[in-house]
Amino acid sequence: MAKGRIWRLGADINTDLLAPGYAMKYPIPELARYCLESQVTRFSERVQPGDVLVADENFGCGSSRAQAVYVLKHLGIQAVIACSFSRIFYRNAFNFGLPLLVLEDNKGLEDELQVSIDLEQAIISVQGSELVFQASPIPSNLKTLIRSGGLMNLLQQQAKGA
């Protein structure tokens, strides 16, 4: 069970907000400095490993740049909870081992709250309260990707075992 602090965002958080085009020339550690800079003041300086993003509809829309996922992982984001995700972002996230939880009604998951996430059961619990949310279950094949740290790690593990 993972624990972390919530960063609450709105709808339509696109990949340009996560990995801005003007900074794409930089390596991931440098690119990460610009993540969500127009949405949250000094986000990259304040975010801590284990933190969680919570958003409304259409998280990860826009371009299909995989760097958006790399940046979130580099910053230590443990999961993203949203009402819905862009299809390409959804697939990229699991391919890189970043858990996504679909929770259509995420009211009550607000900035700064501490949550515990049980990825196996897709349950989000707000620490210090009785608020518990049941997200859509994560398919077993995607849980395997998360446990392996992403598709490339899974393939390498399978190749070593073959």
mmCIF file with all atom_site columns, C-alpha atoms in Angstrom:
data_model
loop_
_atom_site.group_PDB
_atom_site.id
_atom_site.type_symbol
_atom_site.label_atom_id
_atom_site.label_alt_id
_atom_site.label_comp_id
_atom_site.label_asym_id
_atom_site.label_entity_id
_atom_site.label_seq_id
_atom_site.pdbx_PDB_ins_code
_atom_site.Cartn_x
_atom_site.Cartn_y
_atom_site.Cartn_z
_atom_site.occupancy
_atom_site.B_iso_or_equiv
_atom_site.pdbx_formal_charge
_atom_site.auth_seq_id
_atom_site.auth_comp_id
_atom_site.auth_asym_id
_atom_site.auth_atom_id
_atom_site.pdbx_PDB_model_num
ATOM 1   C CA . MET A 1 1   ? 0.000   0.000   0.000   1.00 0.00 ? 1   MET A CA 1
ATOM 2   C CA . ALA A 1 2   ? 1.469   3.324   -1.098  1.00 0.00 ? 2   ALA A CA 1
ATOM 3   C CA . LYS A 1 3   ? 0.926   6.652   0.673   1.00 0.00 ? 3   LYS A CA 1
ATOM 4   C CA . GLY A 1 4   ? 1.256   10.187  -0.625  1.00 0.00 ? 4   GLY A CA 1
ATOM 5   C CA . ARG A 1 5   ? 0.019   13.768  -0.782  1.00 0.00 ? 5   ARG A CA 1
ATOM 6   C CA . ILE A 1 6   ? -2.543  14.927  -3.335  1.00 0.00 ? 6   ILE A CA 1
ATOM 7   C CA . TRP A 1 7   ? -1.949  17.599  -5.933  1.00 0.00 ? 7   TRP A CA 1
ATOM 8   C CA . ARG A 1 8   ? -5.398  18.529  -7.267  1.00 0.00 ? 8   ARG A CA 1
ATOM 9   C CA . LEU A 1 9   ? -5.700  19.568  -10.921 1.00 0.00 ? 9   LEU A CA 1
ATOM 10  C CA . GLY A 1 10  ? -8.614  20.304  -13.232 1.00 0.00 ? 10  GLY A CA 1
ATOM 11  C CA . ALA A 1 11  ? -9.760  18.875  -16.547 1.00 0.00 ? 11  ALA A CA 1
ATOM 12  C CA . ASP A 1 12  ? -7.867  18.582  -19.829 1.00 0.00 ? 12  ASP A CA 1
ATOM 13  C CA . ILE A 1 13  ? -4.349  18.461  -18.397 1.00 0.00 ? 13  ILE A CA 1
ATOM 14  C CA . ASN A 1 14  ? -2.445  17.985  -21.622 1.00 0.00 ? 14  ASN A CA 1
ATOM 15  C CA . THR A 1 15  ? 1.009   16.616  -22.223 1.00 0.00 ? 15  THR A CA 1
ATOM 16  C CA . ASP A 1 16  ? 2.298   20.113  -23.074 1.00 0.00 ? 16  ASP A CA 1
ATOM 17  C CA . LEU A 1 17  ? 1.609   21.089  -19.459 1.00 0.00 ? 17  LEU A CA 1
ATOM 18  C CA . LEU A 1 18  ? 3.533   18.049  -18.227 1.00 0.00 ? 18  LEU A CA 1
ATOM 19  C CA . ALA A 1 19  ? 6.433   18.272  -20.705 1.00 0.00 ? 19  ALA A CA 1
ATOM 20  C CA . PRO A 1 20  ? 6.323   21.651  -22.484 1.00 0.00 ? 20  PRO A CA 1
ATOM 21  C CA . GLY A 1 21  ? 7.410   21.718  -26.111 1.00 0.00 ? 21  GLY A CA 1
ATOM 22  C CA . TYR A 1 22  ? 9.885   24.561  -25.589 1.00 0.00 ? 22  TYR A CA 1
ATOM 23  C CA . ALA A 1 23  ? 11.803  22.418  -23.058 1.00 0.00 ? 23  ALA A CA 1
ATOM 24  C CA . MET A 1 24  ? 11.809  19.155  -25.026 1.00 0.00 ? 24  MET A CA 1
ATOM 25  C CA . LYS A 1 25  ? 15.441  19.689  -26.017 1.00 0.00 ? 25  LYS A CA 1
ATOM 26  C CA . TYR A 1 26  ? 16.511  19.034  -22.429 1.00 0.00 ? 26  TYR A CA 1
ATOM 27  C CA . PRO A 1 27  ? 17.136  15.662  -20.777 1.00 0.00 ? 27  PRO A CA 1
ATOM 28  C CA . ILE A 1 28  ? 14.358  14.374  -18.493 1.00 0.00 ? 28  ILE A CA 1
ATOM 29  C CA . PRO A 1 29  ? 15.805  15.786  -15.216 1.00 0.00 ? 29  PRO A CA 1
ATOM 30  C CA . GLU A 1 30  ? 15.913  19.274  -16.744 1.00 0.00 ? 30  GLU A CA 1
ATOM 31  C CA . LEU A 1 31  ? 12.577  18.886  -18.551 1.00 0.00 ? 31  LEU A CA 1
ATOM 32  C CA . ALA A 1 32  ? 10.975  17.908  -15.234 1.00 0.00 ? 32  ALA A CA 1
ATOM 33  C CA . ARG A 1 33  ? 11.690  21.402  -13.874 1.00 0.00 ? 33  ARG A CA 1
ATOM 34  C CA . TYR A 1 34  ? 8.992   22.733  -16.222 1.00 0.00 ? 34  TYR A CA 1
ATOM 35  C CA . CYS A 1 35  ? 6.309   20.154  -15.377 1.00 0.00 ? 35  CYS A CA 1
ATOM 36  C CA . LEU A 1 36  ? 2.962   21.808  -14.573 1.00 0.00 ? 36  LEU A CA 1
ATOM 37  C CA . GLU A 1 37  ? 4.680   25.174  -14.119 1.00 0.00 ? 37  GLU A CA 1
ATOM 38  C CA . SER A 1 38  ? 1.679   27.063  -15.520 1.00 0.00 ? 38  SER A CA 1
ATOM 39  C CA . GLN A 1 39  ? -0.748  25.161  -13.266 1.00 0.00 ? 39  GLN A CA 1
ATOM 40  C CA . VAL A 1 40  ? 0.970   24.917  -9.878  1.00 0.00 ? 40  VAL A CA 1
ATOM 41  C CA . THR A 1 41  ? 3.503   27.431  -8.564  1.00 0.00 ? 41  THR A CA 1
ATOM 42  C CA . ARG A 1 42  ? 6.953   25.797  -8.253  1.00 0.00 ? 42  ARG A CA 1
ATOM 43  C CA . PHE A 1 43  ? 5.458   22.319  -8.677  1.00 0.00 ? 43  PHE A CA 1
ATOM 44  C CA . SER A 1 44  ? 8.736   20.611  -9.568  1.00 0.00 ? 44  SER A CA 1
ATOM 45  C CA . GLU A 1 45  ? 10.423  22.059  -6.478  1.00 0.00 ? 45  GLU A CA 1
ATOM 46  C CA . ARG A 1 46  ? 7.594   21.188  -4.086  1.00 0.00 ? 46  ARG A CA 1
ATOM 47  C CA . VAL A 1 47  ? 6.492   17.750  -5.271  1.00 0.00 ? 47  VAL A CA 1
ATOM 48  C CA . GLN A 1 48  ? 7.865   14.820  -3.278  1.00 0.00 ? 48  GLN A CA 1
ATOM 49  C CA . PRO A 1 49  ? 8.356   11.155  -4.122  1.00 0.00 ? 49  PRO A CA 1
ATOM 50  C CA . GLY A 1 50  ? 5.124   9.281   -3.458  1.00 0.00 ? 50  GLY A CA 1
ATOM 51  C CA . ASP A 1 51  ? 2.829   12.218  -4.218  1.00 0.00 ? 51  ASP A CA 1
ATOM 52  C CA . VAL A 1 52  ? -0.348  11.666  -6.253  1.00 0.00 ? 52  VAL A CA 1
ATOM 53  C CA . LEU A 1 53  ? -1.989  13.736  -8.982  1.00 0.00 ? 53  LEU A CA 1
ATOM 54  C CA . VAL A 1 54  ? -5.785  13.943  -8.977  1.00 0.00 ? 54  VAL A CA 1
ATOM 55  C CA . ALA A 1 55  ? -7.521  15.433  -11.996 1.00 0.00 ? 55  ALA A CA 1
ATOM 56  C CA . ASP A 1 56  ? -10.853 15.653  -13.708 1.00 0.00 ? 56  ASP A CA 1
ATOM 57  C CA . GLU A 1 57  ? -11.594 14.488  -17.262 1.00 0.00 ? 57  GLU A CA 1
ATOM 58  C CA . ASN A 1 58  ? -9.197  13.914  -20.138 1.00 0.00 ? 58  ASN A CA 1
ATOM 59  C CA . PHE A 1 59  ? -5.852  13.782  -18.314 1.00 0.00 ? 59  PHE A CA 1
ATOM 60  C CA . GLY A 1 60  ? -2.925  13.422  -20.724 1.00 0.00 ? 60  GLY A CA 1
ATOM 61  C CA . CYS A 1 61  ? -4.679  14.762  -23.793 1.00 0.00 ? 61  CYS A CA 1
ATOM 62  C CA . GLY A 1 62  ? -2.757  16.473  -26.576 1.00 0.00 ? 62  GLY A CA 1
ATOM 63  C CA . SER A 1 63  ? 0.377   15.092  -28.152 1.00 0.00 ? 63  SER A CA 1
ATOM 64  C CA . SER A 1 64  ? 1.448   11.521  -27.569 1.00 0.00 ? 64  SER A CA 1
ATOM 65  C CA . ARG A 1 65  ? 4.849   12.468  -26.146 1.00 0.00 ? 65  ARG A CA 1
ATOM 66  C CA . ALA A 1 66  ? 6.114   9.783   -23.815 1.00 0.00 ? 66  ALA A CA 1
ATOM 67  C CA . GLN A 1 67  ? 8.281   12.341  -22.013 1.00 0.00 ? 67  GLN A CA 1
ATOM 68  C CA . ALA A 1 68  ? 5.164   13.452  -20.117 1.00 0.00 ? 68  ALA A CA 1
ATOM 69  C CA . VAL A 1 69  ? 5.122   10.105  -18.323 1.00 0.00 ? 69  VAL A CA 1
ATOM 70  C CA . TYR A 1 70  ? 8.912   10.040  -17.827 1.00 0.00 ? 70  TYR A CA 1
ATOM 71  C CA . VAL A 1 71  ? 8.754   13.469  -16.180 1.00 0.00 ? 71  VAL A CA 1
ATOM 72  C CA . LEU A 1 72  ? 6.059   12.370  -13.715 1.00 0.00 ? 72  LEU A CA 1
ATOM 73  C CA . LYS A 1 73  ? 8.041   9.260   -12.831 1.00 0.00 ? 73  LYS A CA 1
ATOM 74  C CA . HIS A 1 74  ? 11.244  11.298  -12.480 1.00 0.00 ? 74  HIS A CA 1
ATOM 75  C CA . LEU A 1 75  ? 9.462   13.610  -10.020 1.00 0.00 ? 75  LEU A CA 1
ATOM 76  C CA . GLY A 1 76  ? 8.329   10.611  -7.987  1.00 0.00 ? 76  GLY A CA 1
ATOM 77  C CA . ILE A 1 77  ? 4.606   10.699  -8.724  1.00 0.00 ? 77  ILE A CA 1
ATOM 78  C CA . GLN A 1 78  ? 3.314   7.326   -7.507  1.00 0.00 ? 78  GLN A CA 1
ATOM 79  C CA . ALA A 1 79  ? -0.045  7.420   -9.303  1.00 0.00 ? 79  ALA A CA 1
ATOM 80  C CA . VAL A 1 80  ? -2.488  9.598   -11.201 1.00 0.00 ? 80  VAL A CA 1
ATOM 81  C CA . ILE A 1 81  ? -6.184  9.461   -10.355 1.00 0.00 ? 81  ILE A CA 1
ATOM 82  C CA . ALA A 1 82  ? -8.551  11.028  -12.880 1.00 0.00 ? 82  ALA A CA 1
ATOM 83  C CA . CYS A 1 83  ? -12.117 10.827  -14.142 1.00 0.00 ? 83  CYS A CA 1
ATOM 84  C CA . SER A 1 84  ? -10.751 9.813   -17.550 1.00 0.00 ? 84  SER A CA 1
ATOM 85  C CA . PHE A 1 85  ? -7.480  9.631   -19.458 1.00 0.00 ? 85  PHE A CA 1
ATOM 86  C CA . SER A 1 86  ? -6.419  10.182  -23.027 1.00 0.00 ? 86  SER A CA 1
ATOM 87  C CA . ARG A 1 87  ? -6.026  6.765   -24.632 1.00 0.00 ? 87  ARG A CA 1
ATOM 88  C CA . ILE A 1 88  ? -2.396  7.201   -25.707 1.00 0.00 ? 88  ILE A CA 1
ATOM 89  C CA . PHE A 1 89  ? -1.323  8.671   -22.357 1.00 0.00 ? 89  PHE A CA 1
ATOM 90  C CA . TYR A 1 90  ? -3.063  5.778   -20.589 1.00 0.00 ? 90  TYR A CA 1
ATOM 91  C CA . ARG A 1 91  ? -1.104  3.216   -22.573 1.00 0.00 ? 91  ARG A CA 1
ATOM 92  C CA . ASN A 1 92  ? 2.193   5.111   -22.275 1.00 0.00 ? 92  ASN A CA 1
ATOM 93  C CA . ALA A 1 93  ? 1.801   5.384   -18.510 1.00 0.00 ? 93  ALA A CA 1
ATOM 94  C CA . PHE A 1 94  ? 1.374   1.650   -17.961 1.00 0.00 ? 94  PHE A CA 1
ATOM 95  C CA . ASN A 1 95  ? 4.144   0.885   -20.469 1.00 0.00 ? 95  ASN A CA 1
ATOM 96  C CA . PHE A 1 96  ? 6.469   2.954   -18.267 1.00 0.00 ? 96  PHE A CA 1
ATOM 97  C CA . GLY A 1 97  ? 5.099   1.558   -14.994 1.00 0.00 ? 97  GLY A CA 1
ATOM 98  C CA . LEU A 1 98  ? 3.095   4.600   -13.857 1.00 0.00 ? 98  LEU A CA 1
ATOM 99  C CA . PRO A 1 99  ? -0.201  3.515   -12.272 1.00 0.00 ? 99  PRO A CA 1
ATOM 100 C CA . LEU A 1 100 ? -3.374  5.281   -13.372 1.00 0.00 ? 100 LEU A CA 1
ATOM 101 C CA . LEU A 1 101 ? -6.678  4.966   -11.574 1.00 0.00 ? 101 LEU A CA 1
ATOM 102 C CA . VAL A 1 102 ? -9.996  5.900   -13.165 1.00 0.00 ? 102 VAL A CA 1
ATOM 103 C CA . LEU A 1 103 ? -12.343 7.393   -10.582 1.00 0.00 ? 103 LEU A CA 1
ATOM 104 C CA . GLU A 1 104 ? -15.284 9.121   -12.225 1.00 0.00 ? 104 GLU A CA 1
ATOM 105 C CA . ASP A 1 105 ? -16.400 10.913  -9.043  1.00 0.00 ? 105 ASP A CA 1
ATOM 106 C CA . ASN A 1 106 ? -13.256 12.055  -7.270  1.00 0.00 ? 106 ASN A CA 1
ATOM 107 C CA . LYS A 1 107 ? -14.808 14.908  -5.307  1.00 0.00 ? 107 LYS A CA 1
ATOM 108 C CA . GLY A 1 108 ? -13.372 14.788  -1.816  1.00 0.00 ? 108 GLY A CA 1
ATOM 109 C CA . LEU A 1 109 ? -9.835  14.112  -3.037  1.00 0.00 ? 109 LEU A CA 1
ATOM 110 C CA . GLU A 1 110 ? -8.448  17.591  -2.510  1.00 0.00 ? 110 GLU A CA 1
ATOM 111 C CA . ASP A 1 111 ? -5.061  19.322  -2.444  1.00 0.00 ? 111 ASP A CA 1
ATOM 112 C CA . GLU A 1 112 ? -2.717  18.408  0.389   1.00 0.00 ? 112 GLU A CA 1
ATOM 113 C CA . LEU A 1 113 ? -4.744  15.460  1.698   1.00 0.00 ? 113 LEU A CA 1
ATOM 114 C CA . GLN A 1 114 ? -2.733  12.326  2.400   1.00 0.00 ? 114 GLN A CA 1
ATOM 115 C CA . VAL A 1 115 ? -3.990  9.157   0.754   1.00 0.00 ? 115 VAL A CA 1
ATOM 116 C CA . SER A 1 116 ? -3.201  5.470   0.800   1.00 0.00 ? 116 SER A CA 1
ATOM 117 C CA . ILE A 1 117 ? -3.611  3.572   -2.444  1.00 0.00 ? 117 ILE A CA 1
ATOM 118 C CA . ASP A 1 118 ? -4.113  -0.154  -2.741  1.00 0.00 ? 118 ASP A CA 1
ATOM 119 C CA . LEU A 1 119 ? -3.380  -0.734  -6.435  1.00 0.00 ? 119 LEU A CA 1
ATOM 120 C CA . GLU A 1 120 ? -4.331  -4.403  -6.315  1.00 0.00 ? 120 GLU A CA 1
ATOM 121 C CA . GLN A 1 121 ? -7.862  -3.534  -5.178  1.00 0.00 ? 121 GLN A CA 1
ATOM 122 C CA . ALA A 1 122 ? -7.978  -0.008  -6.735  1.00 0.00 ? 122 ALA A CA 1
ATOM 123 C CA . ILE A 1 123 ? -8.966  1.491   -3.379  1.00 0.00 ? 123 ILE A CA 1
ATOM 124 C CA . ILE A 1 124 ? -8.017  5.020   -2.339  1.00 0.00 ? 124 ILE A CA 1
ATOM 125 C CA . SER A 1 125 ? -8.302  5.910   1.360   1.00 0.00 ? 125 SER A CA 1
ATOM 126 C CA . VAL A 1 126 ? -7.954  9.418   2.758   1.00 0.00 ? 126 VAL A CA 1
ATOM 127 C CA . GLN A 1 127 ? -5.762  9.261   5.851   1.00 0.00 ? 127 GLN A CA 1
ATOM 128 C CA . GLY A 1 128 ? -7.294  10.672  9.009   1.00 0.00 ? 128 GLY A CA 1
ATOM 129 C CA . SER A 1 129 ? -10.845 10.278  7.712   1.00 0.00 ? 129 SER A CA 1
ATOM 130 C CA . GLU A 1 130 ? -13.315 7.603   6.767   1.00 0.00 ? 130 GLU A CA 1
ATOM 131 C CA . LEU A 1 131 ? -13.351 8.594   3.089   1.00 0.00 ? 131 LEU A CA 1
ATOM 132 C CA . VAL A 1 132 ? -12.694 5.579   0.877   1.00 0.00 ? 132 VAL A CA 1
ATOM 133 C CA . PHE A 1 133 ? -12.993 5.537   -2.914  1.00 0.00 ? 133 PHE A CA 1
ATOM 134 C CA . GLN A 1 134 ? -13.302 2.530   -5.193  1.00 0.00 ? 134 GLN A CA 1
ATOM 135 C CA . ALA A 1 135 ? -11.667 3.216   -8.556  1.00 0.00 ? 135 ALA A CA 1
ATOM 136 C CA . SER A 1 136 ? -12.202 1.080   -11.633 1.00 0.00 ? 136 SER A CA 1
ATOM 137 C CA . PRO A 1 137 ? -10.168 -2.113  -11.280 1.00 0.00 ? 137 PRO A CA 1
ATOM 138 C CA . ILE A 1 138 ? -6.823  -2.145  -13.058 1.00 0.00 ? 138 ILE A CA 1
ATOM 139 C CA . PRO A 1 139 ? -6.724  -5.050  -15.545 1.00 0.00 ? 139 PRO A CA 1
ATOM 140 C CA . SER A 1 140 ? -4.363  -7.826  -14.475 1.00 0.00 ? 140 SER A CA 1
ATOM 141 C CA . ASN A 1 141 ? -2.066  -7.413  -17.491 1.00 0.00 ? 141 ASN A CA 1
ATOM 142 C CA . LEU A 1 142 ? -1.563  -3.739  -16.591 1.00 0.00 ? 142 LEU A CA 1
ATOM 143 C CA . LYS A 1 143 ? -0.917  -4.600  -12.934 1.00 0.00 ? 143 LYS A CA 1
ATOM 144 C CA . THR A 1 144 ? 1.822   -6.912  -14.202 1.00 0.00 ? 144 THR A CA 1
ATOM 145 C CA . LEU A 1 145 ? 3.377   -3.952  -16.036 1.00 0.00 ? 145 LEU A CA 1
ATOM 146 C CA . ILE A 1 146 ? 3.244   -1.841  -12.865 1.00 0.00 ? 146 ILE A CA 1
ATOM 147 C CA . ARG A 1 147 ? 4.825   -4.579  -10.717 1.00 0.00 ? 147 ARG A CA 1
ATOM 148 C CA . SER A 1 148 ? 7.587   -5.005  -13.327 1.00 0.00 ? 148 SER A CA 1
ATOM 149 C CA . GLY A 1 149 ? 8.311   -1.290  -13.582 1.00 0.00 ? 149 GLY A CA 1
ATOM 150 C CA . GLY A 1 150 ? 7.034   -1.061  -17.145 1.00 0.00 ? 150 GLY A CA 1
ATOM 151 C CA . LEU A 1 151 ? 7.018   -2.977  -20.409 1.00 0.00 ? 151 LEU A CA 1
ATOM 152 C CA . MET A 1 152 ? 10.769  -2.870  -21.107 1.00 0.00 ? 152 MET A CA 1
ATOM 153 C CA . ASN A 1 153 ? 11.565  -4.200  -17.618 1.00 0.00 ? 153 ASN A CA 1
ATOM 154 C CA . LEU A 1 154 ? 8.978   -6.945  -18.041 1.00 0.00 ? 154 LEU A CA 1
ATOM 155 C CA . LEU A 1 155 ? 10.448  -7.984  -21.400 1.00 0.00 ? 155 LEU A CA 1
ATOM 156 C CA . GLN A 1 156 ? 13.957  -8.006  -19.952 1.00 0.00 ? 156 GLN A CA 1
ATOM 157 C CA . GLN A 1 157 ? 12.795  -10.122 -17.014 1.00 0.00 ? 157 GLN A CA 1
ATOM 158 C CA . GLN A 1 158 ? 11.080  -12.530 -19.381 1.00 0.00 ? 158 GLN A CA 1
ATOM 159 C CA . ALA A 1 159 ? 14.173  -12.758 -21.612 1.00 0.00 ? 159 ALA A CA 1
ATOM 160 C CA . LYS A 1 160 ? 16.372  -13.615 -18.628 1.00 0.00 ? 160 LYS A CA 1
ATOM 161 C CA . GLY A 1 161 ? 13.935  -16.313 -17.570 1.00 0.00 ? 161 GLY A CA 1
ATOM 162 C CA . ALA A 1 162 ? 13.641  -17.836 -21.059 1.00 0.00 ? 162 ALA A CA 1
#
